mmCIF file of C-alpha atoms and ligand atoms in Angstrom:
data_model
loop_
_atom_site.group_PDB
_atom_site.id
_atom_site.type_symbol
_atom_site.label_atom_id
_atom_site.label_comp_id
_atom_site.label_asym_id
_atom_site.label_seq_id
_atom_site.Cartn_x
_atom_site.Cartn_y
_atom_site.Cartn_z
ATOM 1 C CA UNK V 774 -44.100 30.870 -16.728
ATOM 2 C CA UNK V 775 -41.278 28.415 -16.083
ATOM 3 C CA UNK V 776 -38.980 29.221 -13.150
ATOM 4 C CA UNK V 777 -35.215 28.671 -13.283
ATOM 5 C CA UNK V 778 -34.250 25.056 -13.924
ATOM 6 C CA UNK V 779 -33.518 23.119 -10.727
ATOM 7 C CA UNK V 780 -29.736 22.642 -10.340
ATOM 8 C CA UNK V 781 -28.732 19.134 -11.366
ATOM 9 C CA UNK V 782 -27.363 16.832 -8.681
ATOM 10 C CA UNK V 783 -23.616 16.450 -8.539
ATOM 11 C CA UNK V 784 -22.842 12.931 -9.757
ATOM 12 C CA UNK V 785 -20.259 10.657 -8.179
ATOM 13 C CA UNK V 786 -19.166 7.859 -10.510
ATOM 14 C CA UNK V 787 -17.593 4.687 -9.118
ATOM 15 C CA UNK V 788 -15.450 2.691 -11.554
ATOM 16 C CA UNK V 789 -13.961 -0.293 -9.760
ATOM 17 C CA UNK V 790 -15.221 -3.638 -8.464
ATOM 18 C CA UNK V 791 -19.034 -3.532 -9.026
ATOM 19 C CA UNK V 792 -19.840 -5.693 -5.977
ATOM 20 C CA UNK V 793 -18.053 -3.254 -3.685
ATOM 21 C CA UNK V 794 -19.693 -0.497 -5.720
ATOM 22 C CA UNK V 795 -23.099 -1.661 -4.430
ATOM 23 C CA UNK V 796 -21.812 -1.316 -0.865
ATOM 24 C CA UNK V 797 -20.540 2.191 -1.637
ATOM 25 C CA UNK V 798 -23.963 2.995 -3.126
ATOM 26 C CA UNK V 799 -25.697 2.101 0.151
ATOM 27 C CA UNK V 800 -23.318 4.262 2.176
ATOM 28 C CA UNK V 801 -23.837 7.216 -0.188
ATOM 29 C CA UNK V 802 -27.653 6.765 -0.087
ATOM 30 C CA UNK V 803 -27.556 6.960 3.683
ATOM 31 C CA UNK V 804 -24.846 9.546 4.314
ATOM 32 C CA UNK V 805 -24.792 11.703 1.173
ATOM 33 C CA UNK V 806 -28.274 11.694 -0.366
ATOM 34 C CA UNK V 807 -27.525 15.024 -2.064
ATOM 35 C CA UNK V 808 -24.967 13.284 -4.290
ATOM 36 C CA UNK V 809 -26.134 11.104 -7.176
ATOM 37 C CA UNK V 810 -24.046 7.916 -6.907
ATOM 38 C CA UNK V 811 -23.600 5.867 -10.075
ATOM 39 C CA UNK V 812 -21.635 2.755 -10.935
ATOM 40 C CA UNK V 813 -19.681 2.601 -14.195
ATOM 41 C CA UNK V 814 -20.744 2.329 -17.034
ATOM 42 C CA UNK V 815 -24.135 3.785 -15.980
ATOM 43 C CA UNK V 816 -22.759 7.298 -15.598
ATOM 44 C CA UNK V 817 -25.823 9.422 -16.448
ATOM 45 C CA UNK V 818 -25.117 12.841 -17.971
ATOM 46 C CA UNK V 819 -21.307 13.222 -18.297
ATOM 47 C CA UNK V 820 -21.638 16.975 -17.676
ATOM 48 C CA UNK V 821 -22.966 16.277 -14.154
ATOM 49 C CA UNK V 822 -20.021 14.108 -13.137
ATOM 50 C CA UNK V 823 -18.094 16.019 -10.468
ATOM 51 C CA UNK V 824 -16.392 13.148 -8.663
ATOM 52 C CA UNK V 825 -14.904 9.909 -9.951
ATOM 53 C CA UNK V 826 -13.499 7.034 -7.890
ATOM 54 C CA UNK V 827 -11.567 4.542 -10.001
ATOM 55 C CA UNK V 828 -8.932 1.862 -9.837
ATOM 56 C CA UNK V 829 -8.155 2.570 -13.487
ATOM 57 C CA UNK V 830 -9.673 5.815 -14.766
ATOM 58 C CA UNK V 831 -11.070 5.909 -18.311
ATOM 59 C CA UNK V 832 -8.913 7.579 -20.934
ATOM 60 C CA UNK V 833 -9.503 11.178 -22.067
ATOM 61 C CA UNK V 834 -10.999 11.902 -18.684
ATOM 62 C CA UNK V 835 -10.900 15.682 -19.144
ATOM 63 C CA UNK V 836 -12.870 15.522 -22.408
ATOM 64 C CA UNK V 837 -15.374 12.962 -21.152
ATOM 65 C CA UNK V 838 -16.096 14.738 -17.875
ATOM 66 C CA UNK V 839 -15.605 18.463 -18.395
ATOM 67 C CA UNK V 840 -16.961 19.309 -14.898
ATOM 68 C CA UNK V 841 -14.914 16.704 -13.020
ATOM 69 C CA UNK V 842 -13.634 18.231 -9.780
ATOM 70 C CA UNK V 843 -11.835 15.400 -7.971
ATOM 71 C CA UNK V 844 -10.409 12.031 -9.010
ATOM 72 C CA UNK V 845 -10.250 9.484 -6.184
ATOM 73 C CA UNK V 846 -8.174 6.322 -6.351
ATOM 74 C CA UNK V 847 -10.177 3.379 -5.040
ATOM 75 C CA UNK V 848 -6.902 1.989 -3.652
ATOM 76 C CA UNK V 849 -4.060 3.325 -1.531
ATOM 77 C CA UNK V 850 -1.589 3.717 -4.379
ATOM 78 C CA UNK V 851 -1.868 5.867 -7.481
ATOM 79 C CA UNK V 852 0.904 4.135 -9.437
ATOM 80 C CA UNK V 853 -1.765 2.589 -11.695
ATOM 81 C CA UNK V 854 -2.713 6.135 -12.820
ATOM 82 C CA UNK V 855 -0.867 7.862 -15.641
ATOM 83 C CA UNK V 856 -0.577 11.122 -13.708
ATOM 84 C CA UNK V 857 0.868 12.986 -16.719
ATOM 85 C CA UNK V 858 -2.215 12.170 -18.805
ATOM 86 C CA UNK V 859 -4.648 13.710 -16.301
ATOM 87 C CA UNK V 860 -5.732 17.349 -16.568
ATOM 88 C CA UNK V 861 -3.170 19.413 -14.654
ATOM 89 C CA UNK V 862 -5.761 21.183 -12.479
ATOM 90 C CA UNK V 863 -7.514 17.968 -11.358
ATOM 91 C CA UNK V 864 -6.899 17.046 -7.694
ATOM 92 C CA UNK V 865 -6.005 13.366 -7.284
ATOM 93 C CA UNK V 866 -6.726 11.730 -3.936
ATOM 94 C CA UNK V 867 -5.601 8.299 -2.788
ATOM 95 C CA UNK V 868 -7.485 6.096 -0.356
ATOM 96 C CA UNK V 869 -6.734 6.556 3.320
ATOM 97 C CA UNK V 870 -9.218 4.641 5.435
ATOM 98 C CA UNK V 871 -9.030 2.663 8.688
ATOM 99 C CA UNK V 872 -9.877 -0.721 7.131
ATOM 100 C CA UNK V 873 -6.823 -0.802 4.905
ATOM 101 C CA UNK V 874 -4.529 0.342 7.694
ATOM 102 C CA UNK V 875 -5.759 -2.432 10.007
ATOM 103 C CA UNK V 876 -5.256 -5.083 7.306
ATOM 104 C CA UNK V 877 -1.668 -3.994 6.716
ATOM 105 C CA UNK V 878 -0.884 -3.904 10.424
ATOM 106 C CA UNK V 879 -2.156 -7.486 10.732
ATOM 107 C CA UNK V 880 -0.224 -8.742 7.709
ATOM 108 C CA UNK V 881 3.127 -7.183 8.568
ATOM 109 C CA UNK V 882 2.867 -8.044 12.270
ATOM 110 C CA UNK V 883 2.176 -11.681 11.436
ATOM 111 C CA UNK V 884 5.114 -11.770 9.016
ATOM 112 C CA UNK V 885 7.504 -10.115 11.479
ATOM 113 C CA UNK V 886 6.486 -12.418 14.344
ATOM 114 C CA UNK V 887 6.814 -15.434 12.053
ATOM 115 C CA UNK V 888 10.369 -14.444 11.135
ATOM 116 C CA UNK V 889 11.234 -13.342 14.664
ATOM 117 C CA UNK V 890 10.212 -16.715 16.129
ATOM 118 C CA UNK V 891 12.024 -18.694 13.368
ATOM 119 C CA UNK V 892 8.794 -20.216 12.059
ATOM 120 C CA UNK V 893 10.074 -20.702 8.481
ATOM 121 C CA UNK V 894 12.904 -22.833 9.871
ATOM 122 C CA UNK V 895 10.537 -24.798 12.132
ATOM 123 C CA UNK V 896 8.236 -25.480 9.156
ATOM 124 C CA UNK V 897 11.204 -26.871 7.221
ATOM 125 C CA UNK V 898 12.257 -28.944 10.244
ATOM 126 C CA UNK V 899 8.728 -30.307 10.599
ATOM 127 C CA UNK V 900 8.751 -31.468 6.984
ATOM 128 C CA UNK V 901 11.910 -33.436 7.804
ATOM 129 C CA UNK V 902 10.703 -34.669 11.207
ATOM 130 C CA UNK V 903 13.488 -32.757 12.961
ATOM 131 C CA UNK V 904 13.020 -31.770 16.654
ATOM 132 C CA UNK V 905 15.623 -29.024 17.124
ATOM 133 C CA UNK V 906 14.980 -25.998 19.344
ATOM 134 C CA UNK V 907 16.616 -22.726 18.297
ATOM 135 C CA UNK V 908 17.593 -20.004 20.778
ATOM 136 C CA UNK V 909 14.769 -17.547 21.510
ATOM 137 C CA UNK V 910 15.753 -13.933 21.089
ATOM 138 C CA UNK V 911 13.687 -11.269 22.883
ATOM 139 C CA UNK V 912 11.871 -8.771 20.677
ATOM 140 C CA UNK V 913 13.842 -5.842 22.047
ATOM 141 C CA UNK V 914 16.959 -7.393 20.528
ATOM 142 C CA UNK V 915 15.312 -7.769 17.116
ATOM 143 C CA UNK V 916 15.632 -4.668 15.005
ATOM 144 C CA UNK V 917 12.855 -4.041 12.486
ATOM 145 C CA UNK V 918 13.072 -1.225 9.947
ATOM 146 C CA UNK V 919 10.207 0.101 7.849
ATOM 147 C CA UNK V 920 10.828 1.878 4.542
ATOM 148 C CA UNK V 921 8.000 4.395 4.177
ATOM 149 C CA UNK V 922 6.621 6.314 7.146
ATOM 150 C CA UNK V 923 3.199 7.120 5.712
ATOM 151 C CA UNK V 924 -0.246 6.143 6.935
ATOM 152 C CA UNK V 925 0.658 2.445 6.744
ATOM 153 C CA UNK V 926 4.316 2.485 7.819
ATOM 154 C CA UNK V 927 3.587 4.500 10.953
ATOM 155 C CA UNK V 928 0.653 2.292 11.980
ATOM 156 C CA UNK V 929 2.779 -0.831 11.503
ATOM 157 C CA UNK V 930 5.586 0.664 13.586
ATOM 158 C CA UNK V 931 3.204 1.522 16.443
ATOM 159 C CA UNK V 932 2.103 -2.115 16.597
ATOM 160 C CA UNK V 933 5.666 -3.476 16.384
ATOM 161 C CA UNK V 934 6.787 -1.078 19.100
ATOM 162 C CA UNK V 935 3.947 -2.309 21.273
ATOM 163 C CA UNK V 936 5.326 -5.833 20.889
ATOM 164 C CA UNK V 937 8.706 -4.587 22.066
ATOM 165 C CA UNK V 938 10.711 -4.636 18.828
ATOM 166 C CA UNK V 939 13.573 -2.200 18.326
ATOM 167 C CA UNK V 940 12.195 -0.040 15.528
ATOM 168 C CA UNK V 941 13.670 2.107 12.777
ATOM 169 C CA UNK V 942 12.099 3.891 9.826
ATOM 170 C CA UNK V 943 13.059 5.648 6.614
ATOM 171 C CA UNK V 944 11.222 8.263 4.585
ATOM 172 C CA UNK V 945 11.837 10.981 2.031
ATOM 173 C CA UNK V 946 11.427 13.875 4.465
ATOM 174 C CA UNK V 947 12.539 13.723 8.081
ATOM 175 C CA UNK V 948 10.045 12.423 10.643
ATOM 176 C CA UNK V 949 10.202 12.330 14.422
ATOM 177 C CA UNK V 950 8.408 9.321 15.900
ATOM 178 C CA UNK V 951 8.726 8.560 19.597
ATOM 179 C CA UNK V 952 10.846 5.459 20.134
ATOM 180 C CA UNK V 953 11.674 4.978 16.434
ATOM 181 C CA UNK V 954 15.117 5.693 14.970
ATOM 182 C CA UNK V 955 14.140 7.799 11.973
ATOM 183 C CA UNK V 956 16.280 8.266 8.869
ATOM 184 C CA UNK V 957 15.552 10.305 5.776
ATOM 185 C CA UNK V 958 16.544 10.681 2.162
ATOM 186 C CA UNK V 959 19.012 8.723 0.039
ATOM 187 C CA UNK V 960 21.810 9.588 2.486
ATOM 188 C CA UNK V 961 19.941 8.071 5.432
ATOM 189 C CA UNK V 962 19.129 4.746 3.822
ATOM 190 C CA UNK V 963 22.384 2.901 4.477
ATOM 191 C CA UNK V 964 22.366 4.049 8.119
ATOM 192 C CA UNK V 965 18.835 2.703 8.481
ATOM 193 C CA UNK V 966 19.732 -0.634 6.894
ATOM 194 C CA UNK V 967 23.014 -1.212 8.698
ATOM 195 C CA UNK V 968 21.654 -2.911 11.828
ATOM 196 C CA UNK V 969 18.323 -4.399 10.730
ATOM 197 C CA UNK V 970 17.238 -7.992 11.244
ATOM 198 C CA UNK V 971 13.956 -7.524 9.389
ATOM 199 C CA UNK V 972 13.305 -5.004 6.632
ATOM 200 C CA UNK V 973 9.710 -4.060 5.752
ATOM 201 C CA UNK V 974 8.988 -2.188 2.530
ATOM 202 C CA UNK V 975 5.906 0.036 2.588
ATOM 203 C CA UNK V 976 6.892 2.572 -0.044
ATOM 204 C CA UNK V 977 4.752 3.899 -2.886
ATOM 205 C CA UNK V 978 5.908 3.025 -6.388
ATOM 206 C CA UNK V 979 7.559 6.055 -7.994
ATOM 207 C CA UNK V 980 10.534 6.608 -10.283
ATOM 208 C CA UNK V 981 12.676 6.932 -7.136
ATOM 209 C CA UNK V 982 11.535 3.642 -5.559
ATOM 210 C CA UNK V 983 11.351 1.421 -8.660
ATOM 211 C CA UNK V 984 14.027 -1.280 -8.306
ATOM 212 C CA UNK V 985 15.169 0.048 -4.916
ATOM 213 C CA UNK V 986 15.177 -3.416 -3.310
ATOM 214 C CA UNK V 987 18.199 -4.669 -5.213
ATOM 215 C CA UNK V 988 21.598 -6.309 -4.655
ATOM 216 C CA UNK V 989 23.153 -3.015 -3.601
ATOM 217 C CA UNK V 990 20.531 -2.507 -0.888
ATOM 218 C CA UNK V 991 20.694 -6.139 0.278
ATOM 219 C CA UNK V 992 24.472 -5.786 0.698
ATOM 220 C CA UNK V 993 23.894 -2.932 3.144
ATOM 221 C CA UNK V 994 21.851 -5.160 5.452
ATOM 222 C CA UNK V 995 23.585 -7.371 8.021
ATOM 223 C CA UNK V 996 24.106 -10.883 6.668
ATOM 224 C CA UNK V 997 21.076 -13.079 7.419
ATOM 225 C CA UNK V 998 18.477 -10.290 7.538
ATOM 226 C CA UNK V 999 14.988 -10.945 6.152
ATOM 227 C CA UNK V 1000 12.650 -8.986 3.903
ATOM 228 C CA UNK V 1001 8.905 -8.357 4.161
ATOM 229 C CA UNK V 1002 7.740 -6.682 0.965
ATOM 230 C CA UNK V 1003 4.247 -5.210 0.907
ATOM 231 C CA UNK V 1004 4.899 -2.146 -1.258
ATOM 232 C CA UNK V 1005 4.711 -2.735 -5.005
ATOM 233 C CA UNK V 1006 6.209 -5.516 -7.129
ATOM 234 C CA UNK V 1007 8.420 -3.361 -9.404
ATOM 235 C CA UNK V 1008 10.328 -2.076 -6.348
ATOM 236 C CA UNK V 1009 11.996 -5.501 -6.042
ATOM 237 C CA UNK V 1010 14.756 -6.796 -8.329
ATOM 238 C CA UNK V 1011 13.663 -10.418 -8.194
ATOM 239 C CA UNK V 1012 16.871 -11.967 -9.538
ATOM 240 C CA UNK V 1013 18.880 -10.012 -6.950
ATOM 241 C CA UNK V 1014 16.582 -11.312 -4.215
ATOM 242 C CA UNK V 1015 16.981 -14.922 -5.345
ATOM 243 C CA UNK V 1016 20.759 -14.520 -5.449
ATOM 244 C CA UNK V 1017 20.803 -12.929 -1.978
ATOM 245 C CA UNK V 1018 18.692 -15.772 -0.560
ATOM 246 C CA UNK V 1019 20.892 -18.404 -2.204
ATOM 247 C CA UNK V 1020 24.093 -16.812 -0.916
ATOM 248 C CA UNK V 1021 22.719 -16.433 2.628
ATOM 249 C CA UNK V 1022 22.974 -12.638 2.531
ATOM 250 C CA UNK V 1023 19.216 -12.724 3.108
ATOM 251 C CA UNK V 1024 17.632 -15.437 5.253
ATOM 252 C CA UNK V 1025 13.950 -15.263 4.276
ATOM 253 C CA UNK V 1026 11.571 -13.208 2.181
ATOM 254 C CA UNK V 1027 7.846 -12.654 2.685
ATOM 255 C CA UNK V 1028 6.396 -11.187 -0.496
ATOM 256 C CA UNK V 1029 2.861 -9.947 -0.955
ATOM 257 C CA UNK V 1030 3.606 -8.138 -4.203
ATOM 258 C CA UNK V 1031 5.455 -9.312 -7.303
ATOM 259 C CA UNK V 1032 6.250 -8.183 -10.811
ATOM 260 C CA UNK V 1033 4.284 -9.225 -12.783
ATOM 261 C CA UNK V 1034 1.014 -9.904 -11.001
ATOM 262 C CA UNK V 1035 -0.330 -12.526 -11.168
ATOM 263 C CA UNK V 1036 3.039 -14.261 -10.896
ATOM 264 C CA UNK V 1037 3.355 -16.902 -13.665
ATOM 265 C CA UNK V 1038 3.149 -20.475 -12.363
ATOM 266 C CA UNK V 1039 6.656 -21.347 -13.583
ATOM 267 C CA UNK V 1040 8.342 -18.428 -11.782
ATOM 268 C CA UNK V 1041 11.248 -19.380 -9.500
ATOM 269 C CA UNK V 1042 9.775 -17.407 -6.573
ATOM 270 C CA UNK V 1043 6.896 -19.879 -6.183
ATOM 271 C CA UNK V 1044 9.166 -22.762 -5.312
ATOM 272 C CA UNK V 1045 12.044 -21.092 -3.478
ATOM 273 C CA UNK V 1046 12.262 -22.618 0.026
ATOM 274 C CA UNK V 1047 13.085 -19.251 1.623
ATOM 275 C CA UNK V 1048 10.181 -17.360 0.062
ATOM 276 C CA UNK V 1049 6.639 -16.992 1.390
ATOM 277 C CA UNK V 1050 4.241 -15.626 -1.226
ATOM 278 C CA UNK V 1051 0.753 -14.185 -1.019
ATOM 279 C CA UNK V 1052 -1.240 -12.792 -3.975
ATOM 280 C CA UNK V 1053 -1.328 -9.073 -3.094
ATOM 281 C CA UNK V 1054 -3.762 -9.509 -0.232
ATOM 282 C CA UNK V 1055 -1.849 -7.825 2.613
ATOM 283 C CA UNK V 1056 -4.557 -5.246 2.830
ATOM 284 C CA UNK V 1057 -7.653 -4.263 0.907
ATOM 285 C CA UNK V 1058 -9.925 -1.288 1.108
ATOM 286 C CA UNK V 1059 -13.056 -2.082 3.076
ATOM 287 C CA UNK V 1060 -16.048 -0.818 1.114
ATOM 288 C CA UNK V 1061 -17.967 0.664 4.039
ATOM 289 C CA UNK V 1062 -15.123 2.599 5.652
ATOM 290 C CA UNK V 1063 -13.705 3.554 2.220
ATOM 291 C CA UNK V 1064 -17.035 5.082 1.147
ATOM 292 C CA UNK V 1065 -17.319 6.974 4.439
ATOM 293 C CA UNK V 1066 -13.746 8.279 4.093
ATOM 294 C CA UNK V 1067 -14.516 9.384 0.523
ATOM 295 C CA UNK V 1068 -17.700 11.199 1.562
ATOM 296 C CA UNK V 1069 -15.665 12.958 4.231
ATOM 297 C CA UNK V 1070 -13.227 14.087 1.543
ATOM 298 C CA UNK V 1071 -16.050 15.261 -0.739
ATOM 299 C CA UNK V 1072 -17.376 17.359 2.144
ATOM 300 C CA UNK V 1073 -13.908 18.744 2.788
ATOM 301 C CA UNK V 1074 -13.581 19.646 -0.879
ATOM 302 C CA UNK V 1075 -16.982 21.322 -0.899
ATOM 303 C CA UNK V 1076 -16.022 23.309 2.203
ATOM 304 C CA UNK V 1077 -12.700 24.379 0.662
ATOM 305 C CA UNK V 1078 -10.702 22.344 3.206
ATOM 306 C CA UNK V 1079 -7.690 20.123 2.425
ATOM 307 C CA UNK V 1080 -8.609 16.538 1.518
ATOM 308 C CA UNK V 1081 -6.989 13.584 3.291
ATOM 309 C CA UNK V 1082 -4.630 11.666 0.974
ATOM 310 C CA UNK V 1083 -4.259 14.378 -1.665
ATOM 311 C CA UNK V 1084 -1.502 13.289 -4.030
ATOM 312 C CA UNK V 1085 1.409 15.603 -4.716
ATOM 313 C CA UNK V 1086 1.711 14.976 -8.434
ATOM 314 C CA UNK V 1087 5.253 16.327 -8.596
ATOM 315 C CA UNK V 1088 6.382 13.615 -6.106
ATOM 316 C CA UNK V 1089 4.210 10.905 -7.671
ATOM 317 C CA UNK V 1090 2.554 9.831 -4.392
HETATM 318 P P1 LIG Q 1061 1.924 7.351 2.115
HETATM 319 O O1 LIG Q 1061 1.892 8.163 0.879
HETATM 320 O O2 LIG Q 1061 1.101 7.786 3.301
HETATM 321 O O3 LIG Q 1061 3.436 7.242 2.638
HETATM 322 C C1 LIG Q 1061 4.499 6.965 1.784
HETATM 323 C C2 LIG Q 1061 5.783 7.003 2.586
HETATM 324 O O4 LIG Q 1061 6.863 6.629 1.733
HETATM 325 C C3 LIG Q 1061 6.105 8.392 3.148
HETATM 326 O O5 LIG Q 1061 6.662 8.290 4.419
HETATM 327 C C4 LIG Q 1061 7.141 8.917 2.151
HETATM 328 O O6 LIG Q 1061 8.036 9.866 2.687
HETATM 329 C C5 LIG Q 1061 7.863 7.645 1.810
HETATM 330 N N1 LIG Q 1061 8.549 7.765 0.527
HETATM 331 C C6 LIG Q 1061 8.025 7.971 -0.689
HETATM 332 N N2 LIG Q 1061 8.987 8.070 -1.635
HETATM 333 C C7 LIG Q 1061 10.160 7.918 -0.964
HETATM 334 C C8 LIG Q 1061 11.515 7.937 -1.365
HETATM 335 N N3 LIG Q 1061 11.874 8.130 -2.647
HETATM 336 N N4 LIG Q 1061 12.464 7.759 -0.416
HETATM 337 C C9 LIG Q 1061 12.128 7.591 0.880
HETATM 338 N N5 LIG Q 1061 10.849 7.557 1.325
HETATM 339 C C10 LIG Q 1061 9.881 7.720 0.404
HETATM 340 O O7 LIG Q 1061 1.566 5.857 1.711
HETATM 341 P P2 LIG Q 1061 0.868 4.708 2.572
HETATM 342 O O8 LIG Q 1061 1.630 4.495 3.841
HETATM 343 O O9 LIG Q 1061 -0.588 4.951 2.702
HETATM 344 O O10 LIG Q 1061 1.050 3.450 1.585
HETATM 345 C C11 LIG Q 1061 2.354 3.040 1.212
HETATM 346 C C12 LIG Q 1061 2.314 2.029 0.091
HETATM 347 O O11 LIG Q 1061 1.879 0.766 0.556
HETATM 348 C C13 LIG Q 1061 1.338 2.305 -1.066
HETATM 349 O O12 LIG Q 1061 1.809 3.313 -1.915
HETATM 350 C C14 LIG Q 1061 1.335 0.951 -1.734
HETATM 351 O O13 LIG Q 1061 2.452 0.848 -2.595
HETATM 352 C C15 LIG Q 1061 1.514 -0.019 -0.569
HETATM 353 N N6 LIG Q 1061 0.277 -0.753 -0.291
HETATM 354 C C16 LIG Q 1061 0.254 -2.117 -0.445
HETATM 355 C C17 LIG Q 1061 -0.886 -2.848 -0.188
HETATM 356 C C18 LIG Q 1061 -0.884 -4.338 -0.276
HETATM 357 O O14 LIG Q 1061 -1.930 -4.952 -0.108
HETATM 358 N N7 LIG Q 1061 0.253 -4.958 -0.507
HETATM 359 C C19 LIG Q 1061 -2.135 -2.195 0.226
HETATM 360 C C20 LIG Q 1061 -2.007 -0.776 0.381
HETATM 361 C C21 LIG Q 1061 -0.845 -0.099 0.117
HETATM 362 P P3 LIG Q 1061 7.490 11.278 3.266
HETATM 363 O O15 LIG Q 1061 6.817 10.938 4.577
HETATM 364 O O16 LIG Q 1061 8.708 12.082 3.450
HETATM 365 O O17 LIG Q 1061 6.525 11.826 2.249
#
């Protein structure tokens, strides 16, 4: 007589960069052998798929994977997801892992120090063979403000504080961070901007933040302030930025994200002397720590505990 059928393994499907997928597979083999890890498109039986990690999820996800329990973003943001098209009950979790935080701290700190110590100007002077020292301002007289006080914004501020900068931050809800002047909500933005020398954008892309970095915002900064933009390209009104740089309202811009990406070769941003561009590399998920963080979240889910990075779909981040 046949006994009851053995329960099928829960399947975790990974649908992003396949090379990193192999690294995830190793971590799952070692740390979560009870979960069947598969790399898209080799998904096995769709009915066994309980967890999906994707940069771009497949369409009709609810029909394809009727038992899907959690959708993980393989990146920090979820703006590449069409949240409305996902089944309403499905928890969506973004990536929070130490590797990506460290990368962002490095990128923004380098950019802020570069601006603080007038390196863009010295690079221009070098091209012209000009030996001209500029006054050195101590960090505690340089005010740096970070838009977005999430996992990345707070880590960046801790590092900048450690270097002695005068720090401010802005978020949707009110935060209290030791040594940081915190502002919140639309009403707090102009107060945050009013005294900044360097503005860092680390906001998620939502309806409320799309186009936020525009002429109106630049006008609220002191003349000659600089921008470090590591959020998302569509948050920046590029023509407004170019005009602000040309008029001197803004001194310099360090951009890691653009709209569109990749930025077309003929785009004015590439050649503007006051713009430093990088191709969206400020920070990337590190496969090993990302897989470990995801396993931790799977365990939390299985134990009925809150998952780290759970997206509030009504807020869009
Ligand atoms: P979090 O979700 O942890 O934090 C987001 C922060 O932004 C929160 O403080 C939130 O406020 C604030 N915020 C959101 N909407 C608004 C709003 N309308 N007005 C004011 N504040 C707002 O995100 P992370 O820190 O982990 O990541 C931030 C962003 O960084 C990502 O969404 C992505 O766009 C970008 N990023 C860029 C990378 C790159 O390589 N360039 C790599 C990784 C991320 P509250 O605290 O009140 O909720």
